[in-house]
mmCIF file of C-alpha atoms in Angstrom:
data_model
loop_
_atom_site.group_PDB
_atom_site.id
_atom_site.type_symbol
_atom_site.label_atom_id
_atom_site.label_comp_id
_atom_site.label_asym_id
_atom_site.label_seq_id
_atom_site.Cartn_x
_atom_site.Cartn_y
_atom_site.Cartn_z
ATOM 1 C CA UNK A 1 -12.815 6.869 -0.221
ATOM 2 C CA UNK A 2 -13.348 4.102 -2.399
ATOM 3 C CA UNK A 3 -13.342 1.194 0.107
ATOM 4 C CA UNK A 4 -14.792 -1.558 -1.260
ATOM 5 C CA UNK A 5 -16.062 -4.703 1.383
ATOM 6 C CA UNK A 6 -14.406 -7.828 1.309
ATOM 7 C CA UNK A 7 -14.304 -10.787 3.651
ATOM 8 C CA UNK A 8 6.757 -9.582 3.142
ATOM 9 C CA UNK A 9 6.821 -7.026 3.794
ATOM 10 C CA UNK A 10 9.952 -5.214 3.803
ATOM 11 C CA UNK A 11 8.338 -1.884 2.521
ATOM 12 C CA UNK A 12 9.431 0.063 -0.626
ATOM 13 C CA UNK A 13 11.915 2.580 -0.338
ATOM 14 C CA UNK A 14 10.343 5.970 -1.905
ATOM 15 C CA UNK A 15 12.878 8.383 -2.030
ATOM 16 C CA UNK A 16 11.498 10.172 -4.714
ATOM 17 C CA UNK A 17 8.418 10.755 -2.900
ATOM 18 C CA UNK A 18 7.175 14.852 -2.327
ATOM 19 C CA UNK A 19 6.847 15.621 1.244
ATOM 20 C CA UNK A 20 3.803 17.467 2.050
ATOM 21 C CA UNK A 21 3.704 20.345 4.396
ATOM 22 C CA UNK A 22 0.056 18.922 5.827
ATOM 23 C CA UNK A 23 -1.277 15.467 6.272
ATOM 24 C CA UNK A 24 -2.764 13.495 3.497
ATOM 25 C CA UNK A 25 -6.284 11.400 3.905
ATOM 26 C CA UNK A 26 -5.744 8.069 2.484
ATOM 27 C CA UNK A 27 -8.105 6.057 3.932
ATOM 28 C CA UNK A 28 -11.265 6.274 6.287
ATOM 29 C CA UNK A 29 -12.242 10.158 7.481
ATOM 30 C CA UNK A 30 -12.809 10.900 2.966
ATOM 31 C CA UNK A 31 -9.793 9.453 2.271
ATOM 32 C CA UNK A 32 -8.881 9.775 -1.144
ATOM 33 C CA UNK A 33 -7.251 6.596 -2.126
ATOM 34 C CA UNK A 34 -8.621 3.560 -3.837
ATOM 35 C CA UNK A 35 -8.346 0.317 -1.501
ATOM 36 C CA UNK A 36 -9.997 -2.803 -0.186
ATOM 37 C CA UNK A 37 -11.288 -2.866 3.525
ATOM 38 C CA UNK A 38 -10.731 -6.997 5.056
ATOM 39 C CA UNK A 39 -12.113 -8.012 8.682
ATOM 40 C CA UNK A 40 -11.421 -11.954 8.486
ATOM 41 C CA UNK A 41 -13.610 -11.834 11.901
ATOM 42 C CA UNK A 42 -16.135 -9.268 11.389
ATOM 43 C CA UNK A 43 -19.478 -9.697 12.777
ATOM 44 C CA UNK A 44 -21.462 -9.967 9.943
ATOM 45 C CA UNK A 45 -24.258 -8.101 11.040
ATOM 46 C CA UNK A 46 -22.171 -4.824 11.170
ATOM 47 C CA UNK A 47 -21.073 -3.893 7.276
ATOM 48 C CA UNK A 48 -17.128 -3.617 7.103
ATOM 49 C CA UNK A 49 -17.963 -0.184 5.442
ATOM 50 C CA UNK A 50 -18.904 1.490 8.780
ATOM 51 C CA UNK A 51 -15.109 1.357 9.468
ATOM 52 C CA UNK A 52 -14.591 4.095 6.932
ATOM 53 C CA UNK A 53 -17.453 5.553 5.908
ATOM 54 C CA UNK A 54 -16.732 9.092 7.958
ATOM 55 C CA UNK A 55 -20.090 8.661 10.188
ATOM 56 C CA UNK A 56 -19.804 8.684 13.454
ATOM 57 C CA UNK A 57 -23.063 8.025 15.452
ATOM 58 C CA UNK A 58 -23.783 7.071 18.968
ATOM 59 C CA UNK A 59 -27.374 5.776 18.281
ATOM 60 C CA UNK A 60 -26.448 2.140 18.494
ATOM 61 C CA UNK A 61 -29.089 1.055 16.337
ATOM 62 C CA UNK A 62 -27.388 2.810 13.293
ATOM 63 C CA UNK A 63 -25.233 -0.477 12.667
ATOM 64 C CA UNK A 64 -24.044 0.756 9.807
ATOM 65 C CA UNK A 65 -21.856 2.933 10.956
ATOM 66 C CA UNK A 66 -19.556 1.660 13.363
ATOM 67 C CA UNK A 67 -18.001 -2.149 13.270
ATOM 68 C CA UNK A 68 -18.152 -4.941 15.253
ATOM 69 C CA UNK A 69 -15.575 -7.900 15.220
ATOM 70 C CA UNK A 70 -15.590 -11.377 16.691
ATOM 71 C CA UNK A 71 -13.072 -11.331 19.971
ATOM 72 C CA UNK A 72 -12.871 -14.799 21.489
ATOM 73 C CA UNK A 73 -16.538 -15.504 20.088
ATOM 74 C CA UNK A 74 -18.397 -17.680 17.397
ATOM 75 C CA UNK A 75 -15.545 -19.958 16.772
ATOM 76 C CA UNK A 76 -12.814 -16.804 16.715
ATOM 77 C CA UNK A 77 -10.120 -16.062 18.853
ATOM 78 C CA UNK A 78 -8.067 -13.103 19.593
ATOM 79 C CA UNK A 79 -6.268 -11.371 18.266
ATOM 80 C CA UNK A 80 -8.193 -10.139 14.811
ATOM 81 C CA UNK A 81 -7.060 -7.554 12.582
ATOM 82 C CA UNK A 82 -9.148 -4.923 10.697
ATOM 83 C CA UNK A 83 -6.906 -3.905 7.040
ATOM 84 C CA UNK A 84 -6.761 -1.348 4.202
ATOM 85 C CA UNK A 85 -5.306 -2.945 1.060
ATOM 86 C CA UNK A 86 -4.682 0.121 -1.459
ATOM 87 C CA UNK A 87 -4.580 -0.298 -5.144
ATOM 88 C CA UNK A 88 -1.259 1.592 -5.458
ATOM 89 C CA UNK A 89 1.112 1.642 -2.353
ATOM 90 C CA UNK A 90 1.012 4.246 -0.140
ATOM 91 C CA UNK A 91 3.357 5.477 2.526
ATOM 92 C CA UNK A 92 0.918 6.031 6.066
ATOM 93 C CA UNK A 93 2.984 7.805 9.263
ATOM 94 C CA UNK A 94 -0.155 8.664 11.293
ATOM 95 C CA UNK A 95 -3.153 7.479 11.991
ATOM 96 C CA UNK A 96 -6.903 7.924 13.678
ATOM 97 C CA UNK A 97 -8.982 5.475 15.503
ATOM 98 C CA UNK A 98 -12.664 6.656 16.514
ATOM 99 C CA UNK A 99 -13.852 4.640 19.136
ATOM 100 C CA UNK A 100 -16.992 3.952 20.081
ATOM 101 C CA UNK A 101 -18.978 6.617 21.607
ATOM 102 C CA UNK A 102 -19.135 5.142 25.245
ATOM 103 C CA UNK A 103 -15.481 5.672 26.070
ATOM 104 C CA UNK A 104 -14.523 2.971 27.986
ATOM 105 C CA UNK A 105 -17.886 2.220 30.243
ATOM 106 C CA UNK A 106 -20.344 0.070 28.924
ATOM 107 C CA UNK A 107 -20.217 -1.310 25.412
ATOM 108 C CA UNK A 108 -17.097 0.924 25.436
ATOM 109 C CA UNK A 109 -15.471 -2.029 26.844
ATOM 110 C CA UNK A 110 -15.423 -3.395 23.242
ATOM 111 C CA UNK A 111 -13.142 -0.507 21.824
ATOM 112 C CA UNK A 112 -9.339 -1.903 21.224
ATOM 113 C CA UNK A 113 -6.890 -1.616 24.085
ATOM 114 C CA UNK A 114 -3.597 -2.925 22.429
ATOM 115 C CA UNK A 115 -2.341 -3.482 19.454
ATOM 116 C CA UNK A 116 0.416 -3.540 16.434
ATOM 117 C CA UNK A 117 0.209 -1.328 12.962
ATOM 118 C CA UNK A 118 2.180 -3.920 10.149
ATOM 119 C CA UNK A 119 2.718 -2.635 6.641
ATOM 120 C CA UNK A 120 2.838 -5.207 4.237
ATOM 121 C CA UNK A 121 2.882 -5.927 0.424
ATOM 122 C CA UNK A 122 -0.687 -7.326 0.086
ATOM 123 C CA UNK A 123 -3.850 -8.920 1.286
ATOM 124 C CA UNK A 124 -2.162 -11.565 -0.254
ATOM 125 C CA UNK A 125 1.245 -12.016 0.849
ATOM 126 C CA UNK A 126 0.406 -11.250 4.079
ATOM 127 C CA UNK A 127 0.635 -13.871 6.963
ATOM 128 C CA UNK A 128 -0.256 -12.892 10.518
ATOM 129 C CA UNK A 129 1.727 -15.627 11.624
ATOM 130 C CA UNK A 130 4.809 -15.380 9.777
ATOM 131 C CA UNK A 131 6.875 -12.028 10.516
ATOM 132 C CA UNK A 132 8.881 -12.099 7.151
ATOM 133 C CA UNK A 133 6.055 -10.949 5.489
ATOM 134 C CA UNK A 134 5.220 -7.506 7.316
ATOM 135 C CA UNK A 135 6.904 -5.072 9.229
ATOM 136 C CA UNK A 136 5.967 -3.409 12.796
ATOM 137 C CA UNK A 137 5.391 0.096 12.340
ATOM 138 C CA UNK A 138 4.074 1.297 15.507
ATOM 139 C CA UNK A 139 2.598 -0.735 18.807
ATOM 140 C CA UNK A 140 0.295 0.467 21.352
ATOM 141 C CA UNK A 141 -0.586 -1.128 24.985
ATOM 142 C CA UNK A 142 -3.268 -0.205 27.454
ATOM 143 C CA UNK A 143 -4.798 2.754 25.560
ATOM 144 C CA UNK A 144 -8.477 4.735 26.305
ATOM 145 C CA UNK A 145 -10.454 6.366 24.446
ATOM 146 C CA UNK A 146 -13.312 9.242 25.667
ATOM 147 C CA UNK A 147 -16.463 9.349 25.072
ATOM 148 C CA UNK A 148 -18.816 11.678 23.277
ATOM 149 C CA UNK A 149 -22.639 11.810 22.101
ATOM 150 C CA UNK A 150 -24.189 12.547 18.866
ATOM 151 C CA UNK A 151 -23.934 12.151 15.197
ATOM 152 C CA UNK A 152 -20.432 13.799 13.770
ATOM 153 C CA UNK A 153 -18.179 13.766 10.338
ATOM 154 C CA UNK A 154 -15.398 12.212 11.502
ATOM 155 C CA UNK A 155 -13.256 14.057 9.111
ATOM 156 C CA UNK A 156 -14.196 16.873 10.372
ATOM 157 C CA UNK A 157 -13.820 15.802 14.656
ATOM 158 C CA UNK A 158 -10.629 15.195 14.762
ATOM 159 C CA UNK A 159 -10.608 15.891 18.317
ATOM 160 C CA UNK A 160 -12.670 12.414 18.899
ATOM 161 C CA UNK A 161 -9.838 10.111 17.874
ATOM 162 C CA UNK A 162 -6.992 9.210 19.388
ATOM 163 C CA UNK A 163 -3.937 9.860 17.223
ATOM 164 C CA UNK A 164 -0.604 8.136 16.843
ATOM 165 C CA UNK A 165 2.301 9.460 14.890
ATOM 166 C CA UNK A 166 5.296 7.640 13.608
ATOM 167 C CA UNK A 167 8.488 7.884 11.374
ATOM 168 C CA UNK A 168 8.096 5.967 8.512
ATOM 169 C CA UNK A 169 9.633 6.117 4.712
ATOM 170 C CA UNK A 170 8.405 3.200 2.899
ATOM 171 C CA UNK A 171 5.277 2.042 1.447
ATOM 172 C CA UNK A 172 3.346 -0.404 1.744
ATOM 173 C CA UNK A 173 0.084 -1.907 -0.045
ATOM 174 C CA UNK A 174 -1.515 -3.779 2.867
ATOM 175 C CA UNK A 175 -1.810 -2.058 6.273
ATOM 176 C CA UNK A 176 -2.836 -3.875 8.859
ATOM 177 C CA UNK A 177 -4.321 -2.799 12.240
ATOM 178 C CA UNK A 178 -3.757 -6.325 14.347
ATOM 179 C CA UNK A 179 -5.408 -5.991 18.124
ATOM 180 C CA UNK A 180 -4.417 -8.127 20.671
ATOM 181 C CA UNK A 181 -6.881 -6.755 23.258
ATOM 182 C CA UNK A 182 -9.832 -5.073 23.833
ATOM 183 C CA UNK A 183 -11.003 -3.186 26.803
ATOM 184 C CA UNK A 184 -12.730 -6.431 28.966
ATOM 185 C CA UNK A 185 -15.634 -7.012 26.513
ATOM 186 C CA UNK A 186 -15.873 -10.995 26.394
ATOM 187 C CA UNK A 187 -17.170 -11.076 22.690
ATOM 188 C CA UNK A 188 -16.566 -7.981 20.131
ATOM 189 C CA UNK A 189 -13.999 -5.683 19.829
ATOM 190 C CA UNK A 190 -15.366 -2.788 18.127
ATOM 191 C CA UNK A 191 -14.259 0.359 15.868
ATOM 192 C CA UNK A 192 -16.066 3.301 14.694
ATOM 193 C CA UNK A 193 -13.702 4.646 12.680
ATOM 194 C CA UNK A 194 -9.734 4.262 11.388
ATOM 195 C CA UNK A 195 -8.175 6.541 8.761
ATOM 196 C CA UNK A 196 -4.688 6.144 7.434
ATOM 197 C CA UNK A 197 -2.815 9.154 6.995
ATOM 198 C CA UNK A 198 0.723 10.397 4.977
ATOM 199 C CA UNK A 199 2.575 13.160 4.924
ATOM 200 C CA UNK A 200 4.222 12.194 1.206
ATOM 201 C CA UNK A 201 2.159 11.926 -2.151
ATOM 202 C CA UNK A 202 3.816 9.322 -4.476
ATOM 203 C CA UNK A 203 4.595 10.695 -8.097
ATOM 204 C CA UNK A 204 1.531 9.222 -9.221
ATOM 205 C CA UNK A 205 -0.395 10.958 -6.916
ATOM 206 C CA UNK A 206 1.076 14.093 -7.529
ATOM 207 C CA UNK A 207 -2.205 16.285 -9.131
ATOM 208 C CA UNK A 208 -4.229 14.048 -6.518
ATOM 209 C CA UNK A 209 -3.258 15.411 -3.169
ATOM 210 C CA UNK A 210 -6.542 14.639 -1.492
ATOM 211 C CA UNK A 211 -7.907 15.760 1.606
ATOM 212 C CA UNK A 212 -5.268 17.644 3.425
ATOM 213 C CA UNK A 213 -5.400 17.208 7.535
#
């Protein structure tokens, strides 16, 4: 995809938006869209890019390729968000979150527990703290992930993620994955790997339709 790093929100109605009869890669897992990856609490020794990058590795001392973010640690407090910001809105009803390889024992402890999905209109009309600017598009409490060994394509282990599904008709530019709690760790909360999905393409994507899942 082409992430690039970087340190409301009534969607858009689409109704002239194709429906596609399989699930469209937008971001993360070779995504096809263009967009901007922000983690205003990312541990900077872990690149933002190992977020979306499609590896998934459980040799911990690959950094690159999974992400760590500041959870109640050096000077940050919960909860922290982890965002796509696309270069032309898209319209995302499913997504994937790869956690980290442990499950939940261990360092799996950092992987996210609960959380909200907001769609937005940008990085920069968004305000965490100000619900006119986004909209809730799906929530998730007390969630688990399992845990596996090795070094995979996450595009093409699907079975590794959890995956959530929900109705949704609007775009957005700026999605926005805001976690209120990890699984216990004190410090990080950590992701290996979250990909945005649709099951529209927009008229100017229409030639474009990506990775189909």
């Amino acid at each position: 995809a082409g992430g690039t790093a970087a340190f409301t929100a009534s969607g858009t109605p689409t109704s002239n938006a194709t429906t596609l009869d399989s699930l469209q890669a937008l971001a993360g897992a070779s995504g096809t869209e263009s967009f901007t990856a922000y983690a205003p609490s990312r541990h900077t020794g872990y690149p933002i890019s190992g977020a979306y990058n499609n590896v998934l590795d459980s040799n911990t001392s690959n950094s690159s390729d999974f992400m760590h973010m500041n959870f109640n640690f050096n000077g940050f407090s919960a909860p922290v968000h982890f965002a796509y910001d696309f270069t032309t809105p898209q319209i995302v009803n499913k997504y994937r979150i790869w956690g980290r390889f442990e499950g939940n024992t261990g360092s799996g402890n950092q992987n996210p527990k609960s959380w909200e999905l907001r769609g937005a209109t940008s990085q920069l009309l968004y305000d965490e703290d100000n619900q006119n600017t986004y909209t809730i598009l799906d929530t998730q409490s007390n969630q688990v992930f399992n845990p596996w060994s090795g070094i995979y394509a996450a595009s093409d282990n699907l079975h590794l993620a959890n995956t959530y599904t929900f109705t949704n008709t609007k775009s957005f530019g700026y999605y926005i994955l805001h976690i209120t709690q990890n699984n216990g760790d004190d410090r990080y909360v950590s992701l290996q790997e979250w990909a945005l999905y649709s099951s529209y393409t927009l008229p100017s994507q229409i030639g474009n339709s990506g990775r189909q899942l």
